[in-house]
């Protein structure tokens, strides 16, 4: 099989992707600067044949000896709390980091896959969002650092495809959860689970009517790998169209955790998108992909991971 470089390979999604590529028989070079990822996420892979973990900041440069078949660019702070605290790093990895990752793919004649995001749609005016929708993003708002970095990354990817003939793909990833999410990354699911397991108040932003469509990490990885192995350029949405309000999500997590937490309402963050739902007809048509894990089943796995790591609850 092939030799794959995964930037951000020690992050939440990157670590699952590395594992899957190894399972498929690929050699995997995992690059990470451990800014928001951690070596602990890939500890269990270190013994596996064909896996190498390399501490590297892809905004400095990327050098890889020998042939490379695939470059998967997953490095970036990705939760709102992270990119609000690391705005310059987020912009750099989406711009300079993407240029470096594309340069590597060009040099090695490799297929390049960009981890983009539903955030490119911003606070969408079209619902659900097809890939043809150009989005509604505030470039000067606090979330602009992530949204615009990823939009720049998409434009750069297409430029390398058009002008350098690099074989590229763009996946737009919708909200994803699963084991190895950081309990303190500030996102709704880790927050709600942590709060429910501690019987502390569950903090719902605004009136909780804003929606997200949440997929389990195994479905995401399956979609990404199918896109990688296809010749398709994307952009392609990979997400679970099942849409829930944040109040509904909080209530379901409280029930699944058998928690006595009360639900409290906190201010909505600035530019917080009101609705989010992928149109996945392209992934279905091209890859025969659709999500398999429903919300309850997925949440049970994520909750079990949090329960099994009591130390993560101390954070
Ligand atoms: N949210 C919430 N309580 C929290 C954290 C987040 O109600 O403790 C809300 C947040 O305002 C947003 C939704 O949950 O409307 C999803 O936020 P998250 O940070 O998980 O992801 P993103 O905004 O990137 O989709």
mmCIF file of N, CA and C in Angstrom, residues 111-178:
data_model
loop_
_atom_site.group_PDB
_atom_site.id
_atom_site.type_symbol
_atom_site.label_atom_id
_atom_site.label_comp_id
_atom_site.label_asym_id
_atom_site.label_seq_id
_atom_site.Cartn_x
_atom_site.Cartn_y
_atom_site.Cartn_z
ATOM 1 N N UNK A 111 -0.993 12.447 -3.781
ATOM 2 C CA UNK A 111 -2.357 12.997 -3.683
ATOM 3 C C UNK A 111 -2.437 13.806 -2.393
ATOM 4 N N UNK A 112 -3.060 14.965 -2.475
ATOM 5 C CA UNK A 112 -3.165 15.876 -1.335
ATOM 6 C C UNK A 112 -4.621 15.977 -0.902
ATOM 7 N N UNK A 113 -4.855 15.810 0.409
ATOM 8 C CA UNK A 113 -6.229 15.969 0.926
ATOM 9 C C UNK A 113 -6.239 17.019 2.022
ATOM 10 N N UNK A 114 -7.054 18.060 1.808
ATOM 11 C CA UNK A 114 -7.178 19.138 2.794
ATOM 12 C C UNK A 114 -8.372 18.889 3.705
ATOM 13 N N UNK A 115 -8.107 18.925 5.019
ATOM 14 C CA UNK A 115 -9.209 18.904 5.986
ATOM 15 C C UNK A 115 -9.759 20.313 6.085
ATOM 16 N N UNK A 116 -10.851 20.557 5.365
ATOM 17 C CA UNK A 116 -11.527 21.836 5.499
ATOM 18 C C UNK A 116 -12.728 21.649 6.428
ATOM 19 N N UNK A 117 -13.636 22.586 6.432
ATOM 20 C CA UNK A 117 -14.610 22.625 7.512
ATOM 21 C C UNK A 117 -15.946 23.209 7.070
ATOM 22 N N UNK A 118 -16.979 22.826 7.767
ATOM 23 C CA UNK A 118 -18.295 23.436 7.564
ATOM 24 C C UNK A 118 -18.255 24.919 7.921
ATOM 25 N N UNK A 119 -17.217 25.350 8.654
ATOM 26 C CA UNK A 119 -17.072 26.772 8.988
ATOM 27 C C UNK A 119 -16.879 27.628 7.736
ATOM 28 N N UNK A 120 -16.499 27.018 6.624
ATOM 29 C CA UNK A 120 -16.401 27.815 5.389
ATOM 30 C C UNK A 120 -17.782 28.347 5.002
ATOM 31 N N UNK A 121 -18.855 27.720 5.504
ATOM 32 C CA UNK A 121 -20.213 28.211 5.226
ATOM 33 C C UNK A 121 -20.612 29.326 6.199
ATOM 34 N N UNK A 122 -19.841 29.530 7.263
ATOM 35 C CA UNK A 122 -20.134 30.592 8.223
ATOM 36 C C UNK A 122 -21.500 30.395 8.862
ATOM 37 N N UNK A 123 -22.238 31.493 9.003
ATOM 38 C CA UNK A 123 -23.613 31.456 9.521
ATOM 39 C C UNK A 123 -24.510 31.356 8.288
ATOM 40 N N UNK A 124 -24.855 30.136 7.862
ATOM 41 C CA UNK A 124 -25.344 29.951 6.495
ATOM 42 C C UNK A 124 -26.744 30.507 6.256
ATOM 43 N N UNK A 125 -26.927 30.993 5.048
ATOM 44 C CA UNK A 125 -28.241 31.491 4.607
ATOM 45 C C UNK A 125 -28.932 30.465 3.721
ATOM 46 N N UNK A 126 -28.284 29.343 3.493
ATOM 47 C CA UNK A 126 -28.867 28.253 2.704
ATOM 48 C C UNK A 126 -28.873 27.022 3.593
ATOM 49 N N UNK A 127 -29.974 26.277 3.595
ATOM 50 C CA UNK A 127 -30.088 25.173 4.537
ATOM 51 C C UNK A 127 -30.824 24.008 3.908
ATOM 52 N N UNK A 128 -30.295 22.785 3.976
ATOM 53 C CA UNK A 128 -28.933 22.416 4.376
ATOM 54 C C UNK A 128 -27.904 22.968 3.395
ATOM 55 N N UNK A 129 -26.628 22.824 3.725
ATOM 56 C CA UNK A 129 -25.578 23.434 2.921
ATOM 57 C C UNK A 129 -25.015 22.432 1.895
ATOM 58 N N UNK A 130 -25.201 22.704 0.600
ATOM 59 C CA UNK A 130 -24.513 21.925 -0.433
ATOM 60 C C UNK A 130 -23.134 22.533 -0.676
ATOM 61 N N UNK A 131 -22.264 21.768 -1.307
ATOM 62 C CA UNK A 131 -20.896 22.248 -1.560
ATOM 63 C C UNK A 131 -20.886 23.468 -2.459
ATOM 64 N N UNK A 132 -21.946 23.663 -3.241
ATOM 65 C CA UNK A 132 -22.004 24.791 -4.180
ATOM 66 C C UNK A 132 -22.307 26.115 -3.471
ATOM 67 N N UNK A 133 -22.685 26.048 -2.192
ATOM 68 C CA UNK A 133 -22.971 27.282 -1.440
ATOM 69 C C UNK A 133 -21.649 27.954 -1.034
ATOM 70 N N UNK A 134 -21.544 29.273 -1.287
ATOM 71 C CA UNK A 134 -20.283 29.980 -1.053
ATOM 72 C C UNK A 134 -20.116 30.470 0.376
ATOM 73 N N UNK A 135 -21.166 30.426 1.155
ATOM 74 C CA UNK A 135 -21.003 30.734 2.575
ATOM 75 C C UNK A 135 -21.293 32.173 2.940
ATOM 76 N N UNK A 136 -21.335 32.395 4.241
ATOM 77 C CA UNK A 136 -21.701 33.698 4.808
ATOM 78 C C UNK A 136 -20.812 33.897 6.030
ATOM 79 N N UNK A 137 -19.589 34.367 5.755
ATOM 80 C CA UNK A 137 -18.554 34.429 6.796
ATOM 81 C C UNK A 137 -18.200 35.889 7.092
ATOM 82 N N UNK A 138 -18.036 36.192 8.368
ATOM 83 C CA UNK A 138 -17.569 37.516 8.777
ATOM 84 C C UNK A 138 -16.043 37.480 8.892
ATOM 85 N N UNK A 139 -15.320 38.088 7.948
ATOM 86 C CA UNK A 139 -13.859 37.967 7.986
ATOM 87 C C UNK A 139 -13.224 38.673 9.181
ATOM 88 N N UNK A 140 -13.889 39.706 9.719
ATOM 89 C CA UNK A 140 -13.268 40.481 10.806
ATOM 90 C C UNK A 140 -13.817 40.112 12.183
ATOM 91 N N UNK A 141 -14.702 39.131 12.268
ATOM 92 C CA UNK A 141 -15.186 38.663 13.567
ATOM 93 C C UNK A 141 -14.167 37.731 14.196
ATOM 94 N N UNK A 142 -14.380 37.347 15.468
ATOM 95 C CA UNK A 142 -13.395 36.507 16.158
ATOM 96 C C UNK A 142 -13.194 35.138 15.508
ATOM 97 N N UNK A 143 -14.241 34.598 14.874
ATOM 98 C CA UNK A 143 -14.097 33.281 14.234
ATOM 99 C C UNK A 143 -13.448 33.381 12.871
ATOM 100 N N UNK A 144 -13.290 34.621 12.371
ATOM 101 C CA UNK A 144 -12.738 34.819 11.024
ATOM 102 C C UNK A 144 -11.371 34.168 10.866
ATOM 103 N N UNK A 145 -10.598 34.098 11.956
ATOM 104 C CA UNK A 145 -9.235 33.537 11.850
ATOM 105 C C UNK A 145 -9.262 32.087 11.386
ATOM 106 N N UNK A 146 -10.262 31.339 11.831
ATOM 107 C CA UNK A 146 -10.376 29.929 11.428
ATOM 108 C C UNK A 146 -11.057 29.835 10.064
ATOM 109 N N UNK A 147 -12.212 30.498 9.958
ATOM 110 C CA UNK A 147 -13.006 30.381 8.730
ATOM 111 C C UNK A 147 -12.200 30.834 7.517
ATOM 112 N N UNK A 148 -11.549 31.994 7.659
ATOM 113 C CA UNK A 148 -10.832 32.533 6.505
ATOM 114 C C UNK A 148 -9.539 31.768 6.240
ATOM 115 N N UNK A 149 -8.904 31.247 7.274
ATOM 116 C CA UNK A 149 -7.705 30.421 7.054
ATOM 117 C C UNK A 149 -8.081 29.190 6.234
ATOM 118 N N UNK A 150 -9.211 28.572 6.573
ATOM 119 C CA UNK A 150 -9.633 27.375 5.836
ATOM 120 C C UNK A 150 -10.096 27.731 4.430
ATOM 121 N N UNK A 151 -10.715 28.908 4.278
ATOM 122 C CA UNK A 151 -11.127 29.319 2.931
ATOM 123 C C UNK A 151 -9.890 29.617 2.072
ATOM 124 N N UNK A 152 -8.894 30.250 2.686
ATOM 125 C CA UNK A 152 -7.626 30.470 1.988
ATOM 126 C C UNK A 152 -7.008 29.119 1.607
ATOM 127 N N UNK A 153 -7.046 28.178 2.537
ATOM 128 C CA UNK A 153 -6.466 26.845 2.295
ATOM 129 C C UNK A 153 -7.179 26.170 1.118
ATOM 130 N N UNK A 154 -8.490 26.326 1.033
ATOM 131 C CA UNK A 154 -9.228 25.738 -0.097
ATOM 132 C C UNK A 154 -8.795 26.386 -1.415
ATOM 133 N N UNK A 155 -8.679 27.740 -1.397
ATOM 134 C CA UNK A 155 -8.287 28.449 -2.619
ATOM 135 C C UNK A 155 -6.876 28.037 -3.049
ATOM 136 N N UNK A 156 -5.984 27.883 -2.069
ATOM 137 C CA UNK A 156 -4.607 27.485 -2.361
ATOM 138 C C UNK A 156 -4.572 26.076 -2.956
ATOM 139 N N UNK A 157 -5.369 25.202 -2.370
ATOM 140 C CA UNK A 157 -5.441 23.821 -2.861
ATOM 141 C C UNK A 157 -5.890 23.809 -4.324
ATOM 142 N N UNK A 158 -6.900 24.596 -4.642
ATOM 143 C CA UNK A 158 -7.392 24.630 -6.027
ATOM 144 C C UNK A 158 -6.364 25.255 -6.965
ATOM 145 N N UNK A 159 -5.599 26.242 -6.453
ATOM 146 C CA UNK A 159 -4.558 26.849 -7.294
ATOM 147 C C UNK A 159 -3.471 25.831 -7.636
ATOM 148 N N UNK A 160 -3.066 25.033 -6.640
ATOM 149 C CA UNK A 160 -2.055 23.994 -6.910
ATOM 150 C C UNK A 160 -2.614 22.937 -7.856
ATOM 151 N N UNK A 161 -3.883 22.666 -7.761
ATOM 152 C CA UNK A 161 -4.499 21.697 -8.672
ATOM 153 C C UNK A 161 -4.472 22.251 -10.099
ATOM 154 N N UNK A 162 -4.896 23.523 -10.238
ATOM 155 C CA UNK A 162 -5.039 24.095 -11.581
ATOM 156 C C UNK A 162 -3.692 24.432 -12.218
ATOM 157 N N UNK A 163 -2.759 24.963 -11.410
ATOM 158 C CA UNK A 163 -1.524 25.488 -12.009
ATOM 159 C C UNK A 163 -0.335 24.552 -11.863
ATOM 160 N N UNK A 164 -0.385 23.628 -10.904
ATOM 161 C CA UNK A 164 0.731 22.691 -10.743
ATOM 162 C C UNK A 164 0.312 21.240 -10.969
ATOM 163 N N UNK A 165 -0.957 21.036 -11.344
ATOM 164 C CA UNK A 165 -1.455 19.677 -11.607
ATOM 165 C C UNK A 165 -1.323 18.737 -10.418
ATOM 166 N N UNK A 166 -1.354 19.291 -9.226
ATOM 167 C CA UNK A 166 -1.330 18.403 -8.053
ATOM 168 C C UNK A 166 -2.701 17.742 -7.938
ATOM 169 N N UNK A 167 -2.682 16.450 -7.605
ATOM 170 C CA UNK A 167 -3.916 15.671 -7.445
ATOM 171 C C UNK A 167 -4.490 15.992 -6.056
ATOM 172 N N UNK A 168 -5.527 16.810 -6.003
ATOM 173 C CA UNK A 168 -5.995 17.321 -4.703
ATOM 174 C C UNK A 168 -7.422 16.898 -4.387
ATOM 175 N N UNK A 169 -7.740 16.973 -3.099
ATOM 176 C CA UNK A 169 -9.113 16.747 -2.626
ATOM 177 C C UNK A 169 -9.354 17.654 -1.429
ATOM 178 N N UNK A 170 -10.594 18.128 -1.311
ATOM 179 C CA UNK A 170 -10.987 18.965 -0.170
ATOM 180 C C UNK A 170 -12.186 18.312 0.497
ATOM 181 N N UNK A 171 -12.052 18.039 1.791
ATOM 182 C CA UNK A 171 -13.211 17.542 2.535
ATOM 183 C C UNK A 171 -13.668 18.638 3.491
ATOM 184 N N UNK A 172 -14.973 18.906 3.515
ATOM 185 C CA UNK A 172 -15.530 19.863 4.474
ATOM 186 C C UNK A 172 -16.165 19.071 5.607
ATOM 187 N N UNK A 173 -15.508 19.156 6.752
ATOM 188 C CA UNK A 173 -15.870 18.323 7.895
ATOM 189 C C UNK A 173 -16.877 19.051 8.783
ATOM 190 N N UNK A 174 -17.977 18.393 9.081
ATOM 191 C CA UNK A 174 -18.967 18.946 10.012
ATOM 192 C C UNK A 174 -18.661 18.442 11.421
ATOM 193 N N UNK A 175 -19.342 19.006 12.412
ATOM 194 C CA UNK A 175 -19.059 18.685 13.828
ATOM 195 C C UNK A 175 -18.908 17.182 14.042
ATOM 196 N N UNK A 176 -17.826 16.825 14.698
ATOM 197 C CA UNK A 176 -17.468 15.421 14.881
ATOM 198 C C UNK A 176 -17.104 15.192 16.344
ATOM 199 N N UNK A 177 -17.479 14.026 16.871
ATOM 200 C CA UNK A 177 -17.105 13.719 18.254
ATOM 201 C C UNK A 177 -16.649 12.270 18.361
ATOM 202 N N UNK A 178 -16.007 11.960 19.478
ATOM 203 C CA UNK A 178 -15.554 10.590 19.691
ATOM 204 C C UNK A 178 -14.428 10.569 20.705
#
